[in-house]
Amino acid sequence: MKKIFYYMIASIMCLSSVGAIASIAEAEVEEQNGTPVQNDLLVNQDSGIRFPGLEQPRYQLMMMGHYIGISDQESGTLPPGSKPTLTYPGNFEAYDTHVRVYDTIHDNIQPKHIDVDTFINDTDEEQVFTSISRDEVIEESETSTITQNYSLGAESNISFDLIVNASSTIRFQADFNKEESKINSHRETFTVPAQNTKVPAHKKYKLVIVVSRMSTTAAIKLTSKIKAKLYFAETPNSLWSRNIVNGYHDYKLAVDWYPELVPNGFADNFESVYNISDALLYDGGFGHVEAVYGTDYNVRTIDVTNGEENAVIVNEQKLELVRQ
């Protein structure tokens, strides 16, 4: 395909009585070979319907290019003999799809108490009692909720780690192909080793394991890098385009310059990265996750000689449980 380069120096546009802005943009022209856009696509988008998968960012990039052309037409900087075009972006490529985890919050929730044993010393001397080693089961769960799908097939069914504390992560599986909530509940079995407990004369002690529990929540989004060129002008034989990063910034400027002509919103979910000059990040899917799990396990010795309602904590120490 034959290409030439066209350099435009935009005329100085007075935006207010105070000052003016001048911009220089680089564009590329190529032989016209675009596919006409069907009107029903525009009607669907105007009705608030999102297109599946990569059709949504393609549509948004097309509209960004279209309104760049309208802005250039208004400012008198459109290529000579051309008009704004409505053409899907060229050389469109999505790659490096991955999950981004952010806004992580840790909250303590109601601890779980597990009764282990009760020791009664009816003698006049201190006695040492030993509990029996036993297994205990603790419920844990991971929930993932997708609120906006980004259907890319296998690429949208993705695993990632959620950091729950300084030394632990929980593995999540999230499917961005559809909007739904999935709960993975499971039981973890721990072995509680035998405990020696000194009980004073005529006292009744109770051993309890206190399981501290935490809920970790986080927002997630499925992001792709996208390369493309944005078509903004056409003649019967030619299409004019901008680099996607330049086009992204030019569209945002057009929104500021001509709010009555250029609607806001087509750059939503796109963002530029300072060290990438030929691609944008596109946040296609959104959701959130929650993990409920045990964090610390303490064995608590309680004096219940005068009844449960008058219980007094005698001792508490961290317990290293063995996960089976």
XYZ file of C-alpha atoms in Angstrom:
324
model
C 0.000 0.000 0.000
C 1.484 3.329 -1.052
C 1.856 5.815 1.789
C 3.062 9.358 2.125
C 3.388 11.483 5.230
C 1.494 14.666 5.756
C 2.436 17.160 8.418
C -0.164 19.608 9.640
C 0.513 22.705 11.635
C -2.794 23.560 13.215
C -3.793 27.164 13.069
C -3.800 29.075 16.301
C -7.280 28.781 17.750
C -8.494 31.388 20.194
C -10.181 29.559 23.011
C -10.903 32.626 25.086
C -10.141 36.295 25.237
C -7.112 35.488 27.365
C -5.014 33.168 25.232
C -4.662 30.698 22.399
C -3.299 27.221 21.749
C -1.240 25.983 18.804
C -0.658 22.280 18.091
C 1.440 20.275 15.658
C 0.200 16.819 14.710
C 1.652 14.147 12.465
C -0.713 12.220 10.223
C -0.425 9.455 7.658
C -2.364 9.020 4.423
C -3.079 5.786 2.579
C -5.257 4.469 -0.208
C -8.950 4.311 0.672
C -9.856 0.707 1.434
C -12.167 0.969 4.440
C -15.392 -0.888 5.100
C -18.484 1.302 5.472
C -19.838 1.381 9.020
C -23.325 -0.042 9.445
C -25.850 2.361 10.930
C -27.279 -0.287 13.265
C -23.949 -0.386 15.134
C -24.274 3.289 15.930
C -27.884 2.821 17.005
C -26.920 -0.022 19.350
C -24.168 2.040 20.946
C -26.428 5.060 21.342
C -28.869 2.747 23.149
C -26.206 1.921 25.729
C -25.434 -1.553 24.385
C -21.800 -2.608 24.760
C -20.241 -4.557 21.935
C -18.666 -7.927 22.771
C -14.960 -8.343 23.333
C -12.685 -6.243 21.173
C -15.556 -4.765 19.163
C -16.085 -2.207 21.944
C -12.574 -0.666 21.885
C -12.579 -0.795 18.064
C -15.807 1.173 18.061
C -14.509 3.732 20.559
C -11.305 4.254 18.570
C -13.326 4.736 15.395
C -15.433 7.397 17.103
C -12.347 9.114 18.520
C -10.933 9.377 15.007
C -14.261 10.604 13.646
C -14.487 13.426 16.163
C -10.836 14.369 15.666
C -11.821 14.916 12.043
C -14.783 17.061 13.061
C -12.520 19.091 15.352
C -9.952 19.565 12.578
C -12.711 20.540 10.175
C -13.949 23.164 12.607
C -10.440 24.553 13.090
C -9.677 24.528 9.365
C -6.789 22.047 9.683
C -8.371 19.057 7.925
C -6.268 17.828 4.949
C -7.253 19.725 1.767
C -10.224 18.224 -0.049
C -11.003 15.747 2.735
C -13.880 15.323 5.174
C -14.245 13.596 8.578
C -14.434 9.826 8.203
C -16.228 7.077 10.105
C -13.900 4.130 9.592
C -12.767 1.351 11.904
C -9.146 1.716 13.102
C -6.406 0.181 11.002
C -3.721 -2.305 12.074
C -5.755 -3.048 15.208
C -3.952 -5.376 17.617
C -4.674 -6.339 21.237
C -1.959 -8.063 23.272
C -0.562 -8.547 26.786
C -3.960 -9.168 28.402
C -3.677 -9.381 32.185
C -5.509 -8.731 35.456
C -4.834 -5.600 37.463
C -5.664 -5.785 41.191
C -6.216 -2.527 43.070
C -8.047 -0.914 46.015
C -7.246 -3.853 48.309
C -8.889 -3.651 51.746
C -8.333 -5.944 54.758
C -11.080 -6.175 57.392
C -11.162 -8.252 60.553
C -14.395 -10.209 60.935
C -16.001 -12.149 63.777
C -13.494 -14.732 65.068
C -14.426 -18.378 65.377
C -14.206 -20.110 68.773
C -13.571 -23.851 68.935
C -13.996 -25.609 72.284
C -11.121 -28.034 72.837
C -11.486 -29.422 76.350
C -12.599 -28.696 79.923
C -10.492 -29.617 82.959
C -11.833 -29.824 86.536
C -9.408 -30.000 89.447
C -11.287 -31.158 92.563
C -8.106 -31.713 94.534
C -6.292 -29.475 96.989
C -3.207 -29.262 94.748
C -2.418 -27.902 91.313
C -2.839 -30.512 88.591
C -1.513 -30.728 85.018
C -4.026 -31.859 82.422
C -3.262 -32.826 78.818
C -5.716 -32.454 75.971
C -5.933 -34.999 73.179
C -4.549 -34.139 69.736
C -7.449 -33.632 67.361
C -8.398 -32.422 63.909
C -10.515 -29.328 63.344
C -12.188 -28.067 60.177
C -12.314 -24.371 59.276
C -14.424 -22.897 56.467
C -12.708 -20.597 53.981
C -14.044 -19.038 50.793
C -13.076 -17.050 47.718
C -15.675 -15.070 45.768
C -15.154 -13.439 42.383
C -17.794 -11.186 40.813
C -17.540 -9.877 37.249
C -19.582 -6.699 36.786
C -18.511 -5.909 33.200
C -17.454 -8.703 30.870
C -14.597 -8.590 28.394
C -15.056 -11.729 26.340
C -11.842 -12.832 24.655
C -12.316 -16.576 25.032
C -9.504 -18.391 26.819
C -7.636 -15.114 27.421
C -10.490 -13.880 29.613
C -10.427 -16.927 31.900
C -7.440 -15.990 33.965
C -5.675 -16.815 37.247
C -4.030 -14.293 39.532
C -2.788 -13.901 43.107
C -4.446 -11.773 45.772
C -2.023 -10.632 48.480
C -3.706 -11.183 51.853
C -0.793 -10.375 54.161
C 2.949 -9.812 54.117
C 3.750 -13.477 53.499
C 0.631 -15.036 51.970
C -1.332 -14.935 48.743
C -4.544 -16.622 47.642
C -4.903 -17.899 44.091
C -8.032 -16.738 42.271
C -9.641 -17.837 39.028
C -11.857 -15.240 37.318
C -13.757 -15.624 34.057
C -14.339 -12.252 32.394
C -16.266 -13.859 29.539
C -19.546 -13.382 31.396
C -20.985 -11.268 34.151
C -21.553 -13.540 37.127
C -20.499 -14.278 40.680
C -18.667 -17.456 41.673
C -18.031 -18.694 45.202
C -15.391 -21.285 45.980
C -16.051 -22.537 49.509
C -13.777 -25.163 50.960
C -12.896 -26.700 54.281
C -9.379 -26.685 55.582
C -8.453 -29.383 58.103
C -5.906 -28.579 60.806
C -4.335 -30.800 63.418
C -4.465 -29.314 66.920
C -1.583 -30.763 68.948
C -2.020 -31.910 72.542
C -1.907 -29.067 75.077
C -0.650 -29.217 78.668
C -2.632 -27.035 81.062
C -1.931 -26.323 84.731
C -5.146 -26.047 86.744
C -4.998 -24.708 90.323
C -6.779 -26.493 93.174
C -10.592 -26.435 93.015
C -10.639 -24.695 89.659
C -12.384 -25.416 86.369
C -10.502 -24.409 83.234
C -11.591 -24.485 79.634
C -9.387 -24.603 76.539
C -10.630 -22.733 73.463
C -8.998 -22.160 70.085
C -9.699 -18.666 68.784
C -9.443 -18.411 65.015
C -8.904 -14.812 63.920
C -10.522 -14.316 60.539
C -10.091 -11.672 57.901
C -11.900 -10.575 54.782
C -9.718 -9.225 51.990
C -11.514 -7.456 49.154
C -10.096 -5.926 45.996
C -11.227 -4.469 42.708
C -10.024 -6.183 39.536
C -9.955 -5.280 35.878
C -8.881 -7.127 32.760
C -6.575 -4.951 30.678
C -5.086 -5.248 27.199
C -2.532 -3.169 25.376
C -3.954 -2.002 22.052
C -2.147 -0.821 18.943
C -4.007 0.832 16.070
C -4.147 3.871 13.858
C -7.123 6.201 14.077
C -8.686 7.332 10.812
C -9.937 10.905 11.013
C -10.325 12.122 7.404
C -11.057 10.728 3.966
C -11.220 11.604 0.289
C -12.693 9.289 -2.362
C -9.279 7.647 -2.719
C -7.484 8.252 0.577
C -7.717 7.763 4.343
C -5.865 9.936 6.828
C -4.788 8.454 10.172
C -3.043 9.301 13.424
C -0.972 7.159 15.752
C -3.240 5.780 18.507
C -1.457 7.638 21.321
C -1.472 10.952 19.465
C -5.094 10.382 18.495
C -6.062 9.661 22.100
C -4.627 12.981 23.290
C -5.986 14.868 20.271
C -9.482 13.543 20.943
C -9.321 14.700 24.574
C -8.186 18.129 23.401
C -11.042 18.193 20.887
C -13.502 17.542 23.727
C -12.111 20.566 25.571
C -11.985 22.798 22.508
C -15.366 21.961 20.971
C -17.645 20.498 23.667
C -20.699 21.393 21.590
C -19.403 19.292 18.657
C -17.341 16.541 20.297
C -19.081 14.329 22.882
C -17.100 13.139 25.860
C -16.740 9.448 26.718
C -15.140 7.686 23.758
C -11.760 7.675 25.525
C -13.277 5.983 28.591
C -11.352 2.914 29.808
C -8.304 3.903 27.730
C -5.166 5.302 29.297
C -1.731 6.212 28.029
C 1.492 4.995 29.636
C 4.497 7.295 29.814
C 6.973 4.778 28.340
C 4.748 3.356 25.564
C 4.499 5.467 22.414
C 2.574 3.142 20.103
C -0.156 1.600 22.285
C -2.787 2.406 24.900
C -3.992 0.409 27.870
C -7.634 -0.611 27.591
C -9.555 -1.697 30.679
C -12.178 -4.001 29.192
C -13.518 -6.018 32.110
C -14.282 -5.065 35.694
C -15.166 -6.907 38.881
C -14.207 -7.500 42.483
C -13.035 -10.372 44.661
C -13.273 -11.316 48.324
C -11.381 -13.905 50.337
C -12.482 -14.976 53.827
C -9.843 -16.994 55.646
C -8.235 -17.743 58.984
C -5.187 -15.686 59.875
C -4.053 -16.407 63.437
C -4.801 -19.324 65.740
C -4.515 -18.813 69.490
C -5.177 -21.269 72.284
C -6.972 -19.527 75.128
C -7.187 -20.825 78.691
C -10.328 -19.604 80.470
C -11.266 -19.896 84.149
C -14.958 -20.896 84.217
C -15.075 -21.917 87.882
C -17.807 -19.333 88.522
C -19.724 -20.060 85.345
C -19.408 -19.122 81.666
C -20.959 -15.715 82.300
C -18.128 -14.881 84.722
C -15.329 -16.417 82.672
C -11.832 -14.969 83.061
C -9.039 -15.375 80.512
C -6.037 -16.879 82.274
C -3.630 -17.313 79.376
C -3.467 -17.019 75.593
C -0.700 -18.060 73.245
C -0.219 -18.407 69.521
C -0.774 -21.885 68.171
C 1.016 -23.243 65.133
C -1.520 -25.494 63.464
C -0.565 -28.063 60.861
C -2.639 -27.726 57.688
C -3.422 -31.154 56.267
